[in-house]
Coordinates of C-alpha atoms and ligand atoms in Angstrom, one line a residue:
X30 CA 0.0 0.0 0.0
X31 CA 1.4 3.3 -1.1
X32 CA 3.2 5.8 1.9
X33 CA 2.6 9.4 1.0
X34 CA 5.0 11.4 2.3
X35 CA 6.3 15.2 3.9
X36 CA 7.8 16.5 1.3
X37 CA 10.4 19.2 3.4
X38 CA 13.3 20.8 1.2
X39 CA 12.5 19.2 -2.6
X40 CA 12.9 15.7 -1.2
X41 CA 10.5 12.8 0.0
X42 CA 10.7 11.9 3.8
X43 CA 8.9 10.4 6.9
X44 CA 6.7 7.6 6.4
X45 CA 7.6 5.4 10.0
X46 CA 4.4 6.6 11.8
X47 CA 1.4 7.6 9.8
X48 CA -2.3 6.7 9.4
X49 CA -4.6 5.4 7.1
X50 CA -6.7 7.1 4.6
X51 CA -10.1 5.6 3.2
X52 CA -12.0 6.4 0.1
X53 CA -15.2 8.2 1.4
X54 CA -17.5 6.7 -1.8
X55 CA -16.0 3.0 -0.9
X56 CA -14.5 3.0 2.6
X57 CA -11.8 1.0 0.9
X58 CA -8.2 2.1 2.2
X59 CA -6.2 3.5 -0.7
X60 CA -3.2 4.4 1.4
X61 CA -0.8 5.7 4.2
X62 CA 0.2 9.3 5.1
X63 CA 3.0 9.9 7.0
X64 CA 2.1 11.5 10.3
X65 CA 3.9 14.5 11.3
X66 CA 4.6 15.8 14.5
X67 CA 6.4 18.9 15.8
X68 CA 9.7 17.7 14.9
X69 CA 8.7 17.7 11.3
X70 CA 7.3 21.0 11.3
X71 CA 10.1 22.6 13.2
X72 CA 12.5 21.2 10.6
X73 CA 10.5 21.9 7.3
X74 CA 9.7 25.7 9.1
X75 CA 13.9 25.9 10.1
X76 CA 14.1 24.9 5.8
X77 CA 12.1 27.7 4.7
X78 CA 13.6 30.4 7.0
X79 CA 16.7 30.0 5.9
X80 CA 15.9 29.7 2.0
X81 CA 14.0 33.1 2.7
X82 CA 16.8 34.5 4.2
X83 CA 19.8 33.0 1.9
X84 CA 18.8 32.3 -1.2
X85 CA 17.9 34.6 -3.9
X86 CA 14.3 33.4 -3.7
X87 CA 12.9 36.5 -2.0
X88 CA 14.8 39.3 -4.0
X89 CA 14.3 37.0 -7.2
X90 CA 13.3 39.4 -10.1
X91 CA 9.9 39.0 -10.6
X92 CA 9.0 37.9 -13.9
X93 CA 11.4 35.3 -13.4
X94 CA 9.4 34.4 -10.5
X95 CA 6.2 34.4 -12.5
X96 CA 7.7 32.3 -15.1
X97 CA 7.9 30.0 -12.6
X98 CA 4.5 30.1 -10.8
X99 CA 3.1 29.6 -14.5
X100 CA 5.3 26.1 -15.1
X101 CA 3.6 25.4 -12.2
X102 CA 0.4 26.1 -13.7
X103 CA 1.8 23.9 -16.6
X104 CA 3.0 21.0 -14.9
X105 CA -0.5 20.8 -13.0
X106 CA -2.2 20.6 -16.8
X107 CA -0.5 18.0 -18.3
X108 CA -0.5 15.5 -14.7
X109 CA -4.3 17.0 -14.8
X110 CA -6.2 13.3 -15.1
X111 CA -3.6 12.2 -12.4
X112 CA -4.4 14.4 -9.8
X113 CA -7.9 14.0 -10.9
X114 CA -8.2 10.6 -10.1
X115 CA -6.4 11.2 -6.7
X116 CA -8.8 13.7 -5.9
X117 CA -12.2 11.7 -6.3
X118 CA -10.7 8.8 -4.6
X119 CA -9.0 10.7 -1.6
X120 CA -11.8 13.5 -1.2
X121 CA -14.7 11.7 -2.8
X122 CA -15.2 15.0 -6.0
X123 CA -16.8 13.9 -8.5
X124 CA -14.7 13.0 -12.2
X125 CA -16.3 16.1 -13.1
X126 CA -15.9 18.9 -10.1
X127 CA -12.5 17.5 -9.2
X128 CA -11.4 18.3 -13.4
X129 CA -12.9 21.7 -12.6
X130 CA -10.9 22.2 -9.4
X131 CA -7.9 20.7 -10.9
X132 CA -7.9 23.6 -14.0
X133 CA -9.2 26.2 -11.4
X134 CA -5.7 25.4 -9.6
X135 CA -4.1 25.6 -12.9
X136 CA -5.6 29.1 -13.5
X137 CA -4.4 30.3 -10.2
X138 CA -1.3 29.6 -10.4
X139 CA -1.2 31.5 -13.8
X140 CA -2.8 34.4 -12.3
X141 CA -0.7 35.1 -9.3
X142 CA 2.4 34.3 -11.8
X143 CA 1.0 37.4 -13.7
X144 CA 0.7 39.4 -10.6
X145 CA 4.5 39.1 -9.2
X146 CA 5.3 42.7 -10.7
X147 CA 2.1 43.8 -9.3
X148 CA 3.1 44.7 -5.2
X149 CA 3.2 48.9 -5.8
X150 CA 3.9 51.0 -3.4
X151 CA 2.9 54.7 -3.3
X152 CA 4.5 58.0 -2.8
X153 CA 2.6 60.3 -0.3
X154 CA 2.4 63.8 -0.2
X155 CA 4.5 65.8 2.4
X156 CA 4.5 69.5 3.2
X157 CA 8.3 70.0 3.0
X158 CA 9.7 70.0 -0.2
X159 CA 12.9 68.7 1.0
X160 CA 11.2 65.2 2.2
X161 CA 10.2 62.8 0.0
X162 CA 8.2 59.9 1.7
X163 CA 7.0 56.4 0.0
X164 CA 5.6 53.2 0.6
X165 CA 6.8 49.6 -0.4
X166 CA 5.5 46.6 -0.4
X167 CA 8.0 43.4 0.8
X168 CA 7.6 39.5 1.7
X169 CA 6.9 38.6 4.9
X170 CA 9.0 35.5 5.4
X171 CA 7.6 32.3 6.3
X172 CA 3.6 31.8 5.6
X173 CA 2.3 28.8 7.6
X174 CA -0.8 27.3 5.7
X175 CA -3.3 25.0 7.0
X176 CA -6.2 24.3 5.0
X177 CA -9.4 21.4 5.1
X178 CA -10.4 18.8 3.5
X179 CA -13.3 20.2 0.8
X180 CA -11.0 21.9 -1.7
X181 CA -7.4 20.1 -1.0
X182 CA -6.0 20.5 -4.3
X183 CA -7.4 23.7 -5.4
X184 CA -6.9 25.1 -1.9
X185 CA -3.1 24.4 -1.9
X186 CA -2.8 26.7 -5.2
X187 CA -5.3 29.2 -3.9
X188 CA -2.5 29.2 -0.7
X189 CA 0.8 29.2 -2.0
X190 CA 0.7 30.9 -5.0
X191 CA 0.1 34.1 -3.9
X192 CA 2.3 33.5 -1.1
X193 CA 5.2 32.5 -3.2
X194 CA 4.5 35.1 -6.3
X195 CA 5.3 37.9 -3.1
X196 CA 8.2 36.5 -2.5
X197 CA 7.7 34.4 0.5
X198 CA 8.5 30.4 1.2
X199 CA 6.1 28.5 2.7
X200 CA 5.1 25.3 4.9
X201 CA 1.8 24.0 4.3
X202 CA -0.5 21.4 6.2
X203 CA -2.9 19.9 4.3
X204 CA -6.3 18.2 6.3
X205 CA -5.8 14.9 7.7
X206 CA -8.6 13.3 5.8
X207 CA -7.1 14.5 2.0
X208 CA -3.5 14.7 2.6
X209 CA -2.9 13.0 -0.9
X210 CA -2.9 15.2 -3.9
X211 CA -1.0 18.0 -1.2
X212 CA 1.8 15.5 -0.7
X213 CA 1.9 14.7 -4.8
X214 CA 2.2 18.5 -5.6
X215 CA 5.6 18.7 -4.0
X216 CA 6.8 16.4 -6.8
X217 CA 5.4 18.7 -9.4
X218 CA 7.0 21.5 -7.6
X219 CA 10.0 19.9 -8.5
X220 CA 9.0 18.9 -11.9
X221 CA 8.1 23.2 -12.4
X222 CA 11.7 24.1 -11.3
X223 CA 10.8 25.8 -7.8
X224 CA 13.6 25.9 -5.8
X225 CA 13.9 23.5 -2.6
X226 CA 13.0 24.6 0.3
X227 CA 10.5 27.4 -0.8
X228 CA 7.5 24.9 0.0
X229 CA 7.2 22.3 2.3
X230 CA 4.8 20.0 2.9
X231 CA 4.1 18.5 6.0
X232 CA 0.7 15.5 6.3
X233 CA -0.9 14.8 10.0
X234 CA -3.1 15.3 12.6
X235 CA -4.5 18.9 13.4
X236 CA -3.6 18.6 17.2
X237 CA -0.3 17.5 16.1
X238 CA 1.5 18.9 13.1
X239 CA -1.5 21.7 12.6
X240 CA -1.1 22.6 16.7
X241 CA 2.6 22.9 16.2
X242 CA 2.8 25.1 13.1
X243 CA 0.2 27.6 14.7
X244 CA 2.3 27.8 17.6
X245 CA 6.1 27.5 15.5
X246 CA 7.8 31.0 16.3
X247 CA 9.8 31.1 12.9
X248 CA 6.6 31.5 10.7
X249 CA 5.8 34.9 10.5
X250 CA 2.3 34.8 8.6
X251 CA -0.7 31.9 9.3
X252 CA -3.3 31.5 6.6
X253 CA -6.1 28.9 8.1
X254 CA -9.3 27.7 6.3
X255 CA -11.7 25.6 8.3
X256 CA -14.2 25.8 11.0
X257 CA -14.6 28.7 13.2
X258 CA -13.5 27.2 16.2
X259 CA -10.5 25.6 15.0
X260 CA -9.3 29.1 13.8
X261 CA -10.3 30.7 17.0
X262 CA -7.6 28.0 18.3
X263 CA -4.9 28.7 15.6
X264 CA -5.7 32.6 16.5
X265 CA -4.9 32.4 20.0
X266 CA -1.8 30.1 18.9
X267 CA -0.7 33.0 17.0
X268 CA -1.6 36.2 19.7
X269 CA 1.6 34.3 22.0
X270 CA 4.2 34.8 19.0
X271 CA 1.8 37.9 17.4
X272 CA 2.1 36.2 14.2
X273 CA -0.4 38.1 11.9
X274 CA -2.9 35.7 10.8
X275 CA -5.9 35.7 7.8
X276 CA -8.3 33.1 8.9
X277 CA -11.4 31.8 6.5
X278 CA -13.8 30.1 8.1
X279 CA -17.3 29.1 8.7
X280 CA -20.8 30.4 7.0
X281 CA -24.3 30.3 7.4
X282 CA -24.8 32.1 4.2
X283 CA -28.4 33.0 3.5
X284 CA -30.4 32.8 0.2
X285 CA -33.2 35.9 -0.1
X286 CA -36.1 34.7 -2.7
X287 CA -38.3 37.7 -3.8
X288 CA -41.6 37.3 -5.4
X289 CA -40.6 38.8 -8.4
X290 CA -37.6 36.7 -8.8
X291 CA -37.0 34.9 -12.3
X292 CA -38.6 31.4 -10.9
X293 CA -35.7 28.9 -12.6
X294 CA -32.5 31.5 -11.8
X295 CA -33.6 31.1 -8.2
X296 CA -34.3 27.7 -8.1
X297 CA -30.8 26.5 -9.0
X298 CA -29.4 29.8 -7.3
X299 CA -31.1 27.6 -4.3
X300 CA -30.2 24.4 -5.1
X301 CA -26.5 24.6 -7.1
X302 CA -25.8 27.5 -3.9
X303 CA -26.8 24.7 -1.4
X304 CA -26.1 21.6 -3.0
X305 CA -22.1 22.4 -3.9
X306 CA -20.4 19.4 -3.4
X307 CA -22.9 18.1 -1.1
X308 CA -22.7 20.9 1.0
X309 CA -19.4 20.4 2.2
X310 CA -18.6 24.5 1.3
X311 CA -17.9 27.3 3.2
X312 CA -20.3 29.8 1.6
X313 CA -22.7 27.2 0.6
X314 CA -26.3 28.9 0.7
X315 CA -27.7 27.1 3.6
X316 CA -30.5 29.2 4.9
X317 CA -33.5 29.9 2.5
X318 CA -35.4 32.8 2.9
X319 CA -38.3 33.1 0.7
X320 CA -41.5 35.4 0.3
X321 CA -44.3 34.0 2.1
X322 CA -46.6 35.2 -1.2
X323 CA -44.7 32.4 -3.1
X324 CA -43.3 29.8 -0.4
X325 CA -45.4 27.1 -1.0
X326 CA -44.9 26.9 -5.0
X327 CA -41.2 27.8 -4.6
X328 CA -41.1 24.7 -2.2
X329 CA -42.8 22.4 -4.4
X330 CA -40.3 23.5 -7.4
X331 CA -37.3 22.9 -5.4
X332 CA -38.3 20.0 -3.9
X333 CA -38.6 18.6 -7.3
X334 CA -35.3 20.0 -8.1
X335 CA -33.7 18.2 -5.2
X336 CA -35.5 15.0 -6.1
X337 CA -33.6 14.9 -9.7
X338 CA -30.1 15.5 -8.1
X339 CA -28.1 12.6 -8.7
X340 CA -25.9 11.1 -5.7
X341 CA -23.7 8.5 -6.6
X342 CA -20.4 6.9 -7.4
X343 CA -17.9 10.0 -8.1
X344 CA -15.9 8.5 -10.9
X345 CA -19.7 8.1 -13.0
X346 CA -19.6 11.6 -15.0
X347 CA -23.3 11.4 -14.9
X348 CA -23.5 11.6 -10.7
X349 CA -24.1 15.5 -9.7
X350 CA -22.7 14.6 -5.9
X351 CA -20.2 12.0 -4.7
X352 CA -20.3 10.9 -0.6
X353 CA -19.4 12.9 2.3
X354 CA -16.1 12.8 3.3
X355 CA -16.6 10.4 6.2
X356 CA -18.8 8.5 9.0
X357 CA -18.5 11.5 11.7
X358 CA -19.2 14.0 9.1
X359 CA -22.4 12.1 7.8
X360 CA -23.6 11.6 11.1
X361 CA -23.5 15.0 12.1
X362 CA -25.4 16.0 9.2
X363 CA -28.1 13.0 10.2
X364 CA -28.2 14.7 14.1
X365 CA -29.1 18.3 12.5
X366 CA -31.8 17.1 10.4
X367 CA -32.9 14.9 13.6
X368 CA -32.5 18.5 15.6
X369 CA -34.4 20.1 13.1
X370 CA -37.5 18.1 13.1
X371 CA -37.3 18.2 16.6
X372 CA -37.2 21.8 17.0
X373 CA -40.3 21.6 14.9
X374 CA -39.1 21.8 10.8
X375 CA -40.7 19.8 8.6
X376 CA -38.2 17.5 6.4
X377 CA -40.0 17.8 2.6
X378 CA -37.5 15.5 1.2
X379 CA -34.3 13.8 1.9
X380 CA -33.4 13.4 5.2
X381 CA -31.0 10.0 5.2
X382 CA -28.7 8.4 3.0
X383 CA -29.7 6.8 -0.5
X384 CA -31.0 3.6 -1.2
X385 CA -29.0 1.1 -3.1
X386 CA -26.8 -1.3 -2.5
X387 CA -23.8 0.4 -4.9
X388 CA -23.8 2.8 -2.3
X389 CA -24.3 1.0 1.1
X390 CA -20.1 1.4 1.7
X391 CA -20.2 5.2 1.2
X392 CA -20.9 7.8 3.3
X393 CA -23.8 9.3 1.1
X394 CA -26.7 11.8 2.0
X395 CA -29.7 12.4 0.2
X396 CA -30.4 16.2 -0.7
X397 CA -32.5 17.4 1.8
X398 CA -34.7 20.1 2.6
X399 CA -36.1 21.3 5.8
X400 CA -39.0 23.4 5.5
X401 CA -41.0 26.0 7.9
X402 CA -37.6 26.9 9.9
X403 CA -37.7 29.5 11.7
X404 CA -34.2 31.6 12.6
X405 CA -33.9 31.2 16.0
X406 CA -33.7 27.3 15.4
X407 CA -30.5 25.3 15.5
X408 CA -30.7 24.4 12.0
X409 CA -30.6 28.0 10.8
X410 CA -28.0 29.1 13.0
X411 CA -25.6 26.4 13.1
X412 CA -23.2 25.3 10.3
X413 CA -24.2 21.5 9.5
X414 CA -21.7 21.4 6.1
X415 CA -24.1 18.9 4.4
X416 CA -26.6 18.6 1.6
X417 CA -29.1 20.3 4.0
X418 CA -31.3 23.3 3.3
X419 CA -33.4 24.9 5.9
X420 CA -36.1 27.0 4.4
X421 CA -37.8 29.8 6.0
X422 CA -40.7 32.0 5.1
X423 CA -40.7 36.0 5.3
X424 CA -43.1 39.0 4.9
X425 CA -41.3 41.6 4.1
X426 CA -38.2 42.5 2.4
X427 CA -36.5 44.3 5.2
X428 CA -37.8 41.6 7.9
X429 CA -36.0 38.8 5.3
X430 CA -32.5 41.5 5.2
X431 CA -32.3 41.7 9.4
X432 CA -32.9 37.3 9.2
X433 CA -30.0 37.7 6.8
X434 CA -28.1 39.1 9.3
X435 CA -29.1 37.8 12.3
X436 CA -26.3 34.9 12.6
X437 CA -23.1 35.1 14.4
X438 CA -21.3 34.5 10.5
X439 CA -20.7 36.5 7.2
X440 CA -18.7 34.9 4.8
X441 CA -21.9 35.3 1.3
X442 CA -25.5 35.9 0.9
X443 CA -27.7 36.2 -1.6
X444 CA -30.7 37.8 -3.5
X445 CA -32.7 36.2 -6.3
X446 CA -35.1 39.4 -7.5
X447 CA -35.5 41.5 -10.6
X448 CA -35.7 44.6 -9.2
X449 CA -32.9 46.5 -9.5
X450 CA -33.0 48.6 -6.9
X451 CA -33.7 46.3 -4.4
X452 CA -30.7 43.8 -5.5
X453 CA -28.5 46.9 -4.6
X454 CA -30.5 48.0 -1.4
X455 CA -29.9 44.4 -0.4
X456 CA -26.3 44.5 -1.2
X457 CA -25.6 47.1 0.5
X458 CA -27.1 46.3 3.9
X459 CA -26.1 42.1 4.0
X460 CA -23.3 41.9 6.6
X461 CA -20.9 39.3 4.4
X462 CA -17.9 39.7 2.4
X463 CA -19.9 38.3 -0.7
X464 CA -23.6 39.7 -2.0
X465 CA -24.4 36.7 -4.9
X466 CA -27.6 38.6 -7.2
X467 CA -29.6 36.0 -8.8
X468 CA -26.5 33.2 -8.6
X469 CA -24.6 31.8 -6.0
X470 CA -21.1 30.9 -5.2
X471 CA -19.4 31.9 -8.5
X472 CA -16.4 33.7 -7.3
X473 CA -13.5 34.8 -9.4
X474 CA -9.3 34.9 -9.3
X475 CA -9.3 38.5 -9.4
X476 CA -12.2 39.6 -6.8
X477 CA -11.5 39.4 -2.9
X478 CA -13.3 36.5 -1.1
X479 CA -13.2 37.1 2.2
X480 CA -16.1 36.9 5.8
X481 CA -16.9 39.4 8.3
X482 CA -17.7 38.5 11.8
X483 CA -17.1 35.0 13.0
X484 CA -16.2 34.2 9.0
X485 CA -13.1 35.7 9.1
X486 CA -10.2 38.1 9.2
X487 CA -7.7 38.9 6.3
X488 CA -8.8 38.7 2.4
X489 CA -7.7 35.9 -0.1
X490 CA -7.7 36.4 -4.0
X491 CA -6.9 39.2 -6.3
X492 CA -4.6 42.0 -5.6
X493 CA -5.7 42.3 -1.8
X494 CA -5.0 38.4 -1.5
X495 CA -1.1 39.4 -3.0
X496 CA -0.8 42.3 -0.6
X497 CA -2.0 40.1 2.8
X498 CA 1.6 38.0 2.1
X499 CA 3.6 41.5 2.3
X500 CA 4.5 43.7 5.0
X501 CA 4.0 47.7 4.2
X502 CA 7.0 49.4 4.7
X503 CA 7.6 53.1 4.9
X504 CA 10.2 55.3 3.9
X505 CA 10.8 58.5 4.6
X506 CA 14.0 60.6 2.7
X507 CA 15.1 63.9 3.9
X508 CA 16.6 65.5 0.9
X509 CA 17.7 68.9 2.5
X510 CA 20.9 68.2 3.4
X511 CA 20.5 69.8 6.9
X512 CA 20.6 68.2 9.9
X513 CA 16.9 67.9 11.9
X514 CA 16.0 71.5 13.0
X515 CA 15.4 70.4 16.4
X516 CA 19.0 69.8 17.4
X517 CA 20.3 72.5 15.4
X518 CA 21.8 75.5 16.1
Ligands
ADP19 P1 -13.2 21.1 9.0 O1 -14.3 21.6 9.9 O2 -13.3 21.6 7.6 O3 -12.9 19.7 9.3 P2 -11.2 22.0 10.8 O4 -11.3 23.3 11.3 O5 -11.5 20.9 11.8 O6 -12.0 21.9 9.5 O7 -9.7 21.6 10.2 C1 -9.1 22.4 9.3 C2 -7.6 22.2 9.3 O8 -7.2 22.5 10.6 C3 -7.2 20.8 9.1 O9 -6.0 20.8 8.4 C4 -6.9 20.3 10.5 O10 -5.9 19.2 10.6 C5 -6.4 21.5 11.2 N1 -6.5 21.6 12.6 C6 -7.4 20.9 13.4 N2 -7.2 21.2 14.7 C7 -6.1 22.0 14.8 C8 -5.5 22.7 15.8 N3 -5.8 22.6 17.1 N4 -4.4 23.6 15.5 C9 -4.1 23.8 14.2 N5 -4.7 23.1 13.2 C10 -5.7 22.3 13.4

């Protein structure tokens, strides 16, 4: 059975302890990951200090940089049915999400490869003419990455290449449950050219190799994805070092359904913002707030919608969602929709896993929807990361924008209407980094994804996401000559 290994200064290593990992659509084993511990983050962090600080990595002229980053993005294309293949089996994607991802990681590392000339400065206005004062932008050093188990591939490109195209090295802890297509990208590193040492790859636990690089004093920037109490953790981690940290975590993301909406843009704005790899997404659309004038047809529609969804094996190109990614996770997601019903939801359809014996292995959920929520309940307020929608009624517009907000997260909301003016009313007053109008969780390279309140701190993507890896640095010039009046003569 195949060892995947830390990959820590361009070479394979560990592989003595580790721990199993099991395809989530089979529950068949496909392998071992080497389990890391402190030692191995304290080595592969000690390996990217000091190729930040002696090689030419960091001062490294920056379209050679970029030319880099984008035979990075080439290697990734031409291994692409590879990594693929790794992915649905590790992570349980679908063949045909997990080809999206796979290009998506492609694409980013091609953009932040374009954007390595792109960290400008500025020069600020001073009343003397004899001062001149500016701004530049430099690496930080170190970036310690720890990311989850929903994205793995494309969520070790949306890390590191920003964090490399400024100039920084990097060591980056993938989730315990995916750690394989993390562990093959160090050989495609290799394959791109990147220098050893500037990433390093460690697999293992969370409270042992993630614990140990939040707390490592050599890292001088943490970027964390995952759940909001997990980054609380890696936060406080951070405050005893005062490591600056972006963190992007959990959602409750609601979905606002006007009368007047389009009926089949909000219907799969509902379902496709829910339903994203069976829920297992950050800014999934999880709470459905719909006009009470139109709930009950807008229930029947979905419902129907829901019911055609196909769940099944993830290497079938015709199955729209593959498993959960394992037994804790799926019962969870069965305890909420027990919750739910409880607190008195009604469950229209779903509400267990699939029949079938193809699938009796796997840890599959049906699509389900909870209707006649109300806010205050569990099921509205709490993230259950599953295929589970819980569907509320409102009266009015403003009533369904303070529901909106009413939750302890904003990563995304959303508004399915066609009235102009009240898409852009609605914008403007949803607490969340991202306002989806009529669609939900398209996102792109170049626009900032990032939460407000317990969703997040920092900003990933585009320009802002290059300028959260660099430190600000100002300069100020005297030009005058004289020495400073107030020790002069
Ligand atoms: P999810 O809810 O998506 O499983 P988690 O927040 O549990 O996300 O985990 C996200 C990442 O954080 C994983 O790589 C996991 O190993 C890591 N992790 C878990 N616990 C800790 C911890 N105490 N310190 C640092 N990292 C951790």
């Amino acid at each position: 059975m195949r060892t995947h290994k830390h990959f820590i200064h361009g070479q394979y290593q560990g592989g003595d302890h580790t721990f199993e990992i099991d395809n989530p659509a089979t529950g068949e084993r496909i392998g071992l990951a080497a389990r890391g511990t402190k030692l191995e983050i304290d080595q592969a962090v000690d390996v990217a200090r000091e190729t930040f600080l002696k090689t030419a990595w960091a001062d490294m002229d920056g379209r050679l940089r970029g030319e880099l980053l984008r035979r990075v993005a080439r290697v990734i294309r031409s291994h692409s049915e590879e990594i693929a293949a790794l992915e649905v089996a590790d992570a349980g994607k679908t063949i045909g999400d997990a080809r999206v991802e796979i290009e998506i990681a492609a694409q980013t590392w091609d953009y932040y490869a374009d954007l390595t000339q792109s960290a400008v400065g500025t020069v600020n206005a001073v009343p003397s003419p004899d001062q001149f004062d500016y701004t530049i932008r430099q690496p930080m050093g170190v970036i310690g990455i720890i990311i989850p188990w929903n994205f793995p591939f494309v969520l070790t490109a949306l890390k590191l290449a920003p964090a490399l195209a400024a100039g920084n090295t990097a060591v980056l802890k993938p989730a315990e449950e995916t750690p394989v297509t993390a562990s093959f990208l160090g050989q495609l590193l290799n394959e791109a050219g990147i220098p050893p040492g500037v990433v390093n790859i460690v697999l293992g636990t969370g409270l042992e190799a993630g614990a140990a690089l939040a707390a490592n004093e050599g890292v001088d920037k943490l970027i964390f994805t995952g759940s909001t109490e997990i980054g609380s953790l890696v936060m406080q981690a951070a405050a005893k070092n005062v490591t600056d940290v972006t963190l992007e975590l959990g959602g409750k993301s609601a979905n606002i359904i006007c009368a007047d909406a389009d009926r089949e843009q909000a219907v799969m704005s509902a379902a496709f913002g829910c339903l994203l790899h069976s829920g297992q997404c950050c800014c999934a659309g999880t709470r459905l707030l719909i006009d009470g004038k139109i709930y009950d047809s807008f229930m029947d529609q979905l419902r129907e919608r829901f019911e055609r969804v196909r769940v099944g094996d993830p290497t079938d190109p015709k199955s729209h969602l593959g498993p959960i990614i394992n037994d804790k996770q799926l019962q969870q997601i069965q305890r909420y929709v027990d919750i739910g019903q409880r607190e008195g939801a009604t469950l229209v359809t779903g509400g267990g896993r699939p029949a079938g014996a193809a699938l009796e292995k796997g840890f599959f959920f049906q699509p389900t929807l909870l209707g006649d929520a109300r806010n205050e309940m569990r099921i509205a307020r709490e993230e259950i990361f599953g295929p589970v929608l819980t569907c509320i009624s409102f009266e009015d517009f403003d009533q369904a924008i303070a529901m909106a907000n009413d939750s302890s997260y904003g990563l995304a909301a959303g508004v399915c209407t066609r009235d102009l003016v009240k898409a852009h009313y609605a914008a403007k007053r949803l607490q969340a980094g991202t306002v989806w109008i009529n669609t939900f969780n398209g996102l792109a390279l170049n626009s900032p994804f990032l939460g407000w309140k317990r969703s997040g701190i920092g900003v990933e993507r585009g320009v802002e996401g290059l300028h959260d890896h660099m430190h600000l640095k100002h300069v100020r010039f005297d030009l005058s000559r004289k020495p400073l009046p107030v020790f002069g003569d």
